[in-house]
PDB file of C-alpha atoms and ligand atoms in Angstrom:
ATOM      1  CA  MET N   1       4.594  15.092  12.294  1.00  0.00           C
ATOM      2  CA  LEU N   2       4.953  16.274  15.835  1.00  0.00           C
ATOM      3  CA  ASN N   3       5.595  19.941  16.146  1.00  0.00           C
ATOM      4  CA  GLY N   4       6.196  22.341  19.012  1.00  0.00           C
ATOM      5  CA  GLY N   5       2.928  23.578  20.496  1.00  0.00           C
ATOM      6  CA  ASN N   6       0.657  20.660  19.701  1.00  0.00           C
ATOM      7  CA  VAL N   7       2.745  17.720  20.828  1.00  0.00           C
ATOM      8  CA  SER N   8       0.317  16.331  23.397  1.00  0.00           C
ATOM      9  CA  ALA N   9      -2.690  16.832  21.127  1.00  0.00           C
ATOM     10  CA  ASP N  10      -0.819  15.046  18.324  1.00  0.00           C
ATOM     11  CA  ILE N  11       0.135  12.157  20.580  1.00  0.00           C
ATOM     12  CA  GLU N  12      -3.478  11.792  21.692  1.00  0.00           C
ATOM     13  CA  PHE N  13      -4.617  11.801  18.072  1.00  0.00           C
ATOM     14  CA  ASN N  14      -1.991   9.259  17.012  1.00  0.00           C
ATOM     15  CA  LYS N  15      -2.895   6.979  19.891  1.00  0.00           C
ATOM     16  CA  ASN N  16      -6.565   6.885  18.984  1.00  0.00           C
ATOM     17  CA  GLY N  17      -5.907   6.220  15.321  1.00  0.00           C
ATOM     18  CA  CYS N  18      -2.894   3.994  16.013  1.00  0.00           C
ATOM     19  CA  THR N  19      -2.851   0.754  14.033  1.00  0.00           C
ATOM     20  CA  PHE N  20      -0.512  -0.863  16.574  1.00  0.00           C
ATOM     21  CA  CYS N  21      -2.563   0.156  19.638  1.00  0.00           C
ATOM     22  CA  ASN N  22      -5.735  -1.168  18.050  1.00  0.00           C
ATOM     23  CA  ARG N  23      -3.744  -3.990  16.406  1.00  0.00           C
ATOM     24  CA  THR N  24      -5.318  -3.627  12.954  1.00  0.00           C
ATOM     25  CA  GLU N  25      -1.869  -3.745  11.341  1.00  0.00           C
ATOM     26  CA  ILE N  26      -0.595  -6.585  13.487  1.00  0.00           C
ATOM     27  CA  THR N  27      -1.158  -9.725  11.451  1.00  0.00           C
ATOM     28  CA  TYR N  28       0.420 -12.386  13.571  1.00  0.00           C
ATOM     29  CA  ILE N  29       1.782 -12.289  17.133  1.00  0.00           C
ATOM     30  CA  LEU N  30       4.671 -14.679  17.684  1.00  0.00           C
ATOM     31  CA  LYS N  31       5.098 -13.913  21.345  1.00  0.00           C
ATOM     32  CA  GLU N  32       3.641 -11.692  24.034  1.00  0.00           C
ATOM     33  CA  THR N  33       5.347 -10.585  27.268  1.00  0.00           C
ATOM     34  CA  PRO N  34       3.907  -8.170  29.888  1.00  0.00           C
ATOM     35  CA  ASN N  35       5.067  -5.104  27.948  1.00  0.00           C
ATOM     36  CA  PHE N  36       5.994  -6.214  24.423  1.00  0.00           C
ATOM     37  CA  LEU N  37       4.722  -8.008  21.381  1.00  0.00           C
ATOM     38  CA  LEU N  38       6.849  -9.873  18.891  1.00  0.00           C
ATOM     39  CA  ALA N  39       4.929  -9.764  15.633  1.00  0.00           C
ATOM     40  CA  ALA N  40       5.388 -10.560  11.961  1.00  0.00           C
ATOM     41  CA  ASP N  41       5.746  -7.410   9.862  1.00  0.00           C
ATOM     42  CA  HIS N  42       2.536  -7.462   7.820  1.00  0.00           C
ATOM     43  CA  ALA N  43       4.397  -6.277   4.700  1.00  0.00           C
ATOM     44  CA  PRO N  44       7.743  -8.080   5.051  1.00  0.00           C
ATOM     45  CA  LEU N  45      10.809  -7.008   3.070  1.00  0.00           C
ATOM     46  CA  VAL N  46      12.240 -10.534   3.411  1.00  0.00           C
ATOM     47  CA  GLU N  47      11.271 -13.778   5.143  1.00  0.00           C
ATOM     48  CA  GLY N  48      11.949 -13.350   8.860  1.00  0.00           C
ATOM     49  CA  HIS N  49      11.090  -9.625   8.965  1.00  0.00           C
ATOM     50  CA  ILE N  50       9.602  -9.221  12.442  1.00  0.00           C
ATOM     51  CA  LEU N  51       8.906  -6.371  14.847  1.00  0.00           C
ATOM     52  CA  ILE N  52       9.330  -5.828  18.571  1.00  0.00           C
ATOM     53  CA  ILE N  53       6.501  -3.510  19.632  1.00  0.00           C
ATOM     54  CA  PRO N  54       5.856  -2.076  23.105  1.00  0.00           C
ATOM     55  CA  LYS N  55       2.192  -2.611  24.012  1.00  0.00           C
ATOM     56  CA  GLN N  56       1.872   0.870  25.436  1.00  0.00           C
ATOM     57  CA  HIS N  57       1.833   3.777  22.994  1.00  0.00           C
ATOM     58  CA  PHE N  58       5.282   5.355  22.738  1.00  0.00           C
ATOM     59  CA  THR N  59       6.282   7.308  19.661  1.00  0.00           C
ATOM     60  CA  CYS N  60       9.716   5.638  19.467  1.00  0.00           C
ATOM     61  CA  TYR N  61      12.182   3.676  21.606  1.00  0.00           C
ATOM     62  CA  GLY N  62      13.701   6.968  22.741  1.00  0.00           C
ATOM     63  CA  GLU N  63      10.524   7.350  24.753  1.00  0.00           C
ATOM     64  CA  VAL N  64      10.348   3.810  26.186  1.00  0.00           C
ATOM     65  CA  PRO N  65      11.302   3.982  29.889  1.00  0.00           C
ATOM     66  CA  ALA N  66      14.346   2.255  31.411  1.00  0.00           C
ATOM     67  CA  GLU N  67      12.127  -0.088  33.469  1.00  0.00           C
ATOM     68  CA  LEU N  68      11.349  -1.946  30.262  1.00  0.00           C
ATOM     69  CA  ASP N  69      14.973  -2.380  29.113  1.00  0.00           C
ATOM     70  CA  THR N  70      15.460  -5.867  30.589  1.00  0.00           C
ATOM     71  CA  GLU N  71      12.300  -7.181  28.989  1.00  0.00           C
ATOM     72  CA  LEU N  72      13.285  -5.581  25.679  1.00  0.00           C
ATOM     73  CA  PHE N  73      16.766  -7.134  25.795  1.00  0.00           C
ATOM     74  CA  SER N  74      15.437 -10.614  26.455  1.00  0.00           C
ATOM     75  CA  MET N  75      13.056 -10.230  23.503  1.00  0.00           C
ATOM     76  CA  LYS N  76      15.968  -9.087  21.310  1.00  0.00           C
ATOM     77  CA  HIS N  77      18.081 -12.033  22.440  1.00  0.00           C
ATOM     78  CA  GLU N  78      15.338 -14.455  21.573  1.00  0.00           C
ATOM     79  CA  VAL N  79      15.104 -12.969  18.074  1.00  0.00           C
ATOM     80  CA  GLN N  80      18.895 -13.257  17.748  1.00  0.00           C
ATOM     81  CA  ARG N  81      18.800 -16.942  18.691  1.00  0.00           C
ATOM     82  CA  PHE N  82      15.935 -17.562  16.271  1.00  0.00           C
ATOM     83  CA  PHE N  83      17.640 -15.799  13.367  1.00  0.00           C
ATOM     84  CA  THR N  84      21.010 -17.407  14.049  1.00  0.00           C
ATOM     85  CA  ARG N  85      19.433 -20.830  13.957  1.00  0.00           C
ATOM     86  CA  TYR N  86      17.230 -20.387  10.869  1.00  0.00           C
ATOM     87  CA  TYR N  87      18.588 -17.446   8.921  1.00  0.00           C
ATOM     88  CA  ALA N  88      21.597 -15.239   9.672  1.00  0.00           C
ATOM     89  CA  PRO N  89      22.608 -12.774  12.416  1.00  0.00           C
ATOM     90  CA  THR N  90      20.199  -9.945  13.193  1.00  0.00           C
ATOM     91  CA  VAL N  91      20.191  -6.357  12.047  1.00  0.00           C
ATOM     92  CA  PHE N  92      17.882  -4.247  14.241  1.00  0.00           C
ATOM     93  CA  TRP N  93      16.483  -1.072  12.782  1.00  0.00           C
ATOM     94  CA  GLU N  94      14.372   1.718  14.182  1.00  0.00           C
ATOM     95  CA  HIS N  95      12.996   4.793  12.468  1.00  0.00           C
ATOM     96  CA  GLY N  96      13.073   6.829  15.680  1.00  0.00           C
ATOM     97  CA  ILE N  97      10.128   8.761  14.215  1.00  0.00           C
ATOM     98  CA  PHE N  98      12.166   9.776  11.131  1.00  0.00           C
ATOM     99  CA  LYS N  99      10.385   8.282   8.060  1.00  0.00           C
ATOM    100  CA  GLN N 100       8.064   6.266  10.298  1.00  0.00           C
ATOM    101  CA  THR N 101       4.865   4.991   8.719  1.00  0.00           C
ATOM    102  CA  VAL N 102       3.227   3.805  11.941  1.00  0.00           C
ATOM    103  CA  PHE N 103       3.667   6.373  14.710  1.00  0.00           C
ATOM    104  CA  HIS N 104       4.093   3.844  17.476  1.00  0.00           C
ATOM    105  CA  ALA N 105       7.542   2.610  18.520  1.00  0.00           C
ATOM    106  CA  HIS N 106       8.661  -0.571  16.773  1.00  0.00           C
ATOM    107  CA  LEU N 107      12.033  -2.204  16.329  1.00  0.00           C
ATOM    108  CA  HIS N 108      12.478  -3.949  12.977  1.00  0.00           C
ATOM    109  CA  CYS N 109      14.410  -7.228  13.099  1.00  0.00           C
ATOM    110  CA  PHE N 110      16.016  -8.364   9.824  1.00  0.00           C
ATOM    111  CA  PRO N 111      17.999 -11.580   9.308  1.00  0.00           C
ATOM    112  CA  TRP N 112      20.661  -9.942   7.166  1.00  0.00           C
ATOM    113  CA  GLY N 113      23.860 -11.109   8.813  1.00  0.00           C
ATOM    114  CA  MET N 114      26.311  -8.282   9.409  1.00  0.00           C
ATOM    115  CA  SER N 115      25.109  -4.843   8.341  1.00  0.00           C
ATOM    116  CA  GLY N 116      28.203  -4.366   6.175  1.00  0.00           C
ATOM    117  CA  TYR N 117      28.306  -0.755   7.327  1.00  0.00           C
ATOM    118  CA  ASN N 118      31.811   0.575   7.751  1.00  0.00           C
ATOM    119  CA  LEU N 119      32.359   3.313  10.356  1.00  0.00           C
ATOM    120  CA  GLY N 120      34.585   5.075   7.812  1.00  0.00           C
ATOM    121  CA  GLU N 121      31.477   5.827   5.756  1.00  0.00           C
ATOM    122  CA  ASN N 122      30.701   8.406   8.438  1.00  0.00           C
ATOM    123  CA  LEU N 123      26.954   8.323   7.982  1.00  0.00           C
ATOM    124  CA  HIS N 124      26.303   7.599  11.659  1.00  0.00           C
ATOM    125  CA  THR N 125      26.234  10.359  14.253  1.00  0.00           C
ATOM    126  CA  ILE N 126      27.065   8.436  17.437  1.00  0.00           C
ATOM    127  CA  ILE N 127      27.986   4.909  18.483  1.00  0.00           C
ATOM    128  CA  VAL N 128      25.486   3.847  21.114  1.00  0.00           C
ATOM    129  CA  SER N 129      26.196   1.491  24.009  1.00  0.00           C
ATOM    130  CA  SER N 130      22.923   1.674  25.947  1.00  0.00           C
ATOM    131  CA  GLN N 131      19.220   2.437  25.562  1.00  0.00           C
ATOM    132  CA  GLU N 132      19.880   5.356  27.897  1.00  0.00           C
ATOM    133  CA  GLU N 133      21.860   7.070  25.144  1.00  0.00           C
ATOM    134  CA  VAL N 134      18.929   6.681  22.773  1.00  0.00           C
ATOM    135  CA  ARG N 135      16.616   8.198  25.395  1.00  0.00           C
ATOM    136  CA  GLN N 136      19.070  11.048  25.972  1.00  0.00           C
ATOM    137  CA  TRP N 137      19.327  11.783  22.270  1.00  0.00           C
ATOM    138  CA  PHE N 138      15.548  11.790  21.918  1.00  0.00           C
ATOM    139  CA  ALA N 139      15.092  14.058  24.948  1.00  0.00           C
ATOM    140  CA  LEU N 140      17.678  16.562  23.723  1.00  0.00           C
ATOM    141  CA  GLN N 141      17.674  16.293  19.931  1.00  0.00           C
ATOM    142  CA  GLY N 142      14.384  14.619  18.991  1.00  0.00           C
ATOM    143  CA  HIS N 143      14.117  12.456  15.893  1.00  0.00           C
ATOM    144  CA  TYR N 144      16.794   9.939  14.879  1.00  0.00           C
ATOM    145  CA  PHE N 145      17.168   6.594  13.212  1.00  0.00           C
ATOM    146  CA  TYR N 146      18.947   3.588  14.649  1.00  0.00           C
ATOM    147  CA  MET N 147      20.740   0.497  13.422  1.00  0.00           C
ATOM    148  CA  GLU N 148      22.349  -2.356  15.343  1.00  0.00           C
ATOM    149  CA  ASP N 149      24.176  -5.476  14.266  1.00  0.00           C
ATOM    150  CA  ARG N 150      26.255  -8.004  16.179  1.00  0.00           C
ATOM    151  CA  ASN N 151      29.179  -5.579  16.361  1.00  0.00           C
ATOM    152  CA  ARG N 152      27.623  -2.274  17.332  1.00  0.00           C
ATOM    153  CA  ALA N 153      24.619   0.001  17.648  1.00  0.00           C
ATOM    154  CA  LEU N 154      24.541   3.311  15.815  1.00  0.00           C
ATOM    155  CA  LEU N 155      22.342   6.348  15.997  1.00  0.00           C
ATOM    156  CA  PHE N 156      21.894   8.661  13.041  1.00  0.00           C
ATOM    157  CA  ALA N 157      20.750  12.263  12.913  1.00  0.00           C
ATOM    158  CA  PRO N 158      17.523  12.445  10.887  1.00  0.00           C
ATOM    159  CA  GLU N 159      18.962  13.602   7.581  1.00  0.00           C
ATOM    160  CA  MET N 160      17.967  12.338   4.169  1.00  0.00           C
ATOM    161  CA  ASP N 161      21.563  11.816   2.894  1.00  0.00           C
ATOM    162  CA  ARG N 162      22.432   9.562   5.810  1.00  0.00           C
ATOM    163  CA  TYR N 163      19.168   7.704   5.462  1.00  0.00           C
ATOM    164  CA  LEU N 164      19.534   7.061   1.726  1.00  0.00           C
ATOM    165  CA  GLY N 165      23.138   5.988   2.259  1.00  0.00           C
ATOM    166  CA  ILE N 166      22.026   3.324   4.725  1.00  0.00           C
ATOM    167  CA  VAL N 167      19.107   2.186   2.576  1.00  0.00           C
ATOM    168  CA  LYS N 168      21.455   1.735  -0.361  1.00  0.00           C
ATOM    169  CA  ASN N 169      24.397   0.176   1.478  1.00  0.00           C
ATOM    170  CA  VAL N 170      22.650  -1.868   4.148  1.00  0.00           C
ATOM    171  CA  PHE N 171      19.020  -2.465   3.160  1.00  0.00           C
ATOM    172  CA  TRP N 172      19.638  -3.383  -0.463  1.00  0.00           C
ATOM    173  CA  ARG N 173      22.507  -5.662   0.407  1.00  0.00           C
ATOM    174  CA  GLY N 174      20.487  -7.284   3.214  1.00  0.00           C
ATOM    175  CA  ILE N 175      17.403  -7.786   1.060  1.00  0.00           C
ATOM    176  CA  ILE N 176      19.458  -9.299  -1.758  1.00  0.00           C
ATOM    177  CA  SER N 177      21.234 -11.606   0.717  1.00  0.00           C
ATOM    178  CA  ARG N 178      17.823 -13.124   1.561  1.00  0.00           C
ATOM    179  CA  GLY N 179      16.685 -13.354  -2.058  1.00  0.00           C
ATOM    180  CA  GLY N 180      14.316 -10.375  -1.709  1.00  0.00           C
ATOM    181  CA  LYS N 181      13.365  -7.689  -4.218  1.00  0.00           C
ATOM    182  CA  VAL N 182      15.045  -4.306  -4.142  1.00  0.00           C
ATOM    183  CA  GLU N 183      12.756  -2.504  -6.578  1.00  0.00           C
ATOM    184  CA  TRP N 184      10.234  -0.194  -4.969  1.00  0.00           C
ATOM    185  CA  ARG N 185       6.954  -1.892  -4.056  1.00  0.00           C
ATOM    186  CA  SER N 186       3.920  -0.368  -2.416  1.00  0.00           C
ATOM    187  CA  PRO N 187       3.043  -1.564   1.118  1.00  0.00           C
ATOM    188  CA  GLN N 188      -0.046  -3.187  -0.446  1.00  0.00           C
ATOM    189  CA  GLN N 189       2.129  -5.125  -2.915  1.00  0.00           C
ATOM    190  CA  ARG N 190       4.529  -6.119  -0.127  1.00  0.00           C
ATOM    191  CA  TYR N 191       1.552  -7.267   1.919  1.00  0.00           C
ATOM    192  CA  GLU N 192       0.161  -9.427  -0.881  1.00  0.00           C
ATOM    193  CA  GLU N 193       3.545 -10.880  -1.783  1.00  0.00           C
ATOM    194  CA  GLY N 194       4.441 -11.227   1.892  1.00  0.00           C
ATOM    195  CA  LEU N 195       1.896 -13.808   3.016  1.00  0.00           C
ATOM    196  CA  PRO N 196       3.943 -16.866   1.964  1.00  0.00           C
ATOM    197  CA  LEU N 197       7.023 -15.307   3.621  1.00  0.00           C
ATOM    198  CA  ILE N 198       5.107 -14.816   6.864  1.00  0.00           C
ATOM    199  CA  GLU N 199       3.800 -18.383   6.764  1.00  0.00           C
ATOM    200  CA  ALA N 200       7.295 -19.798   6.183  1.00  0.00           C
ATOM    201  CA  MET N 201       8.669 -17.726   9.065  1.00  0.00           C
ATOM    202  CA  ILE N 202       5.866 -18.819  11.416  1.00  0.00           C
ATOM    203  CA  ALA N 203       6.584 -22.491  10.639  1.00  0.00           C
ATOM    204  CA  LYS N 204      10.236 -21.942  11.597  1.00  0.00           C
ATOM    205  CA  TRP N 205       9.230 -20.012  14.711  1.00  0.00           C
ATOM    206  CA  ARG N 206       7.035 -22.919  15.839  1.00  0.00           C
ATOM    207  CA  SER N 207       9.800 -25.431  15.468  1.00  0.00           C
ATOM    208  CA  PHE N 208      12.140 -23.020  17.293  1.00  0.00           C
ATOM    209  CA  GLN N 209       9.637 -22.845  20.173  1.00  0.00           C
ATOM    210  CA  ASP N 210       9.203 -26.628  20.163  1.00  0.00           C
ATOM    211  CA  GLN N 211      12.923 -26.985  20.594  1.00  0.00           C
ATOM    212  CA  GLY N 212      12.923 -24.735  23.670  1.00  0.00           C
ATOM    213  CA  ALA N 213      13.508 -21.386  21.920  1.00  0.00           C
ATOM    214  CA  GLY N 214      17.234 -21.886  21.666  1.00  0.00           C
ATOM    215  CA  TYR N 215      17.796 -22.078  25.404  1.00  0.00           C
ATOM    216  CA  VAL N 216      20.150 -24.688  26.719  1.00  0.00           C
ATOM    217  CA  LYS N 217      17.975 -26.422  29.271  1.00  0.00           C
ATOM    218  CA  ASN N 218      19.596 -27.541  32.474  1.00  0.00           C
ATOM    219  CA  ALA N 219      18.875 -30.931  34.017  1.00  0.00           C
ATOM    220  CA  SER N 220      16.422 -29.631  36.604  1.00  0.00           C
ATOM    221  CA  GLN N 221      13.979 -28.215  34.004  1.00  0.00           C
TER     222      GLN N 221
HETATM  223 ZN1   ZN K 301      -0.005   3.126  19.412  1.00  0.00          ZN
HETATM  224 ZN1   ZN K 302       8.815   0.787  10.624  1.00  0.00          ZN
END
């Protein structure tokens, strides 16, 4: 955990031991752009579980600078087209440091359809309309967690009750909707059981790429 006085020392330590910087926990890269990787989660919760990871070491997306927003959005749109064609609409999820297991920014992409979260549940803290708001929150308040579906993006204060509420209402429902298992499994178990899911997703990704990645090509191309 980052704490007051030792922030820069901690960041330096995390960077050196970082499994995303040294790519030991990145099993398969679907796509690479100048600043981002699109990679299969190496311990997928469901088929189609992929990650958008900045190549540079940032602790969370609240730290990723505005210059990278356009590239991030086009990566997100490509995931949305992929999921819509082969699975269901996308739910994006970020730990925002809270409950992170790899201390390097990564956006989870799940093909769960709509999140099913109702604003009346009041678990969210703010409705977010830009990455700038995530950066502002991080600069002023620190940790958070984040969820986005086709309708809206939400930021949550890092509190266990909110987190468990979302896991129960959104994650379980999403996992079940894709035929996944909701009982607790260790990352090692998820990794072992995940290989066929990753292979199935990669096969779909290849055919998606072969078909022009969901872009409507114009006559001049
Ligand atoms: Zn890193
Ligand atoms: Zn994560």
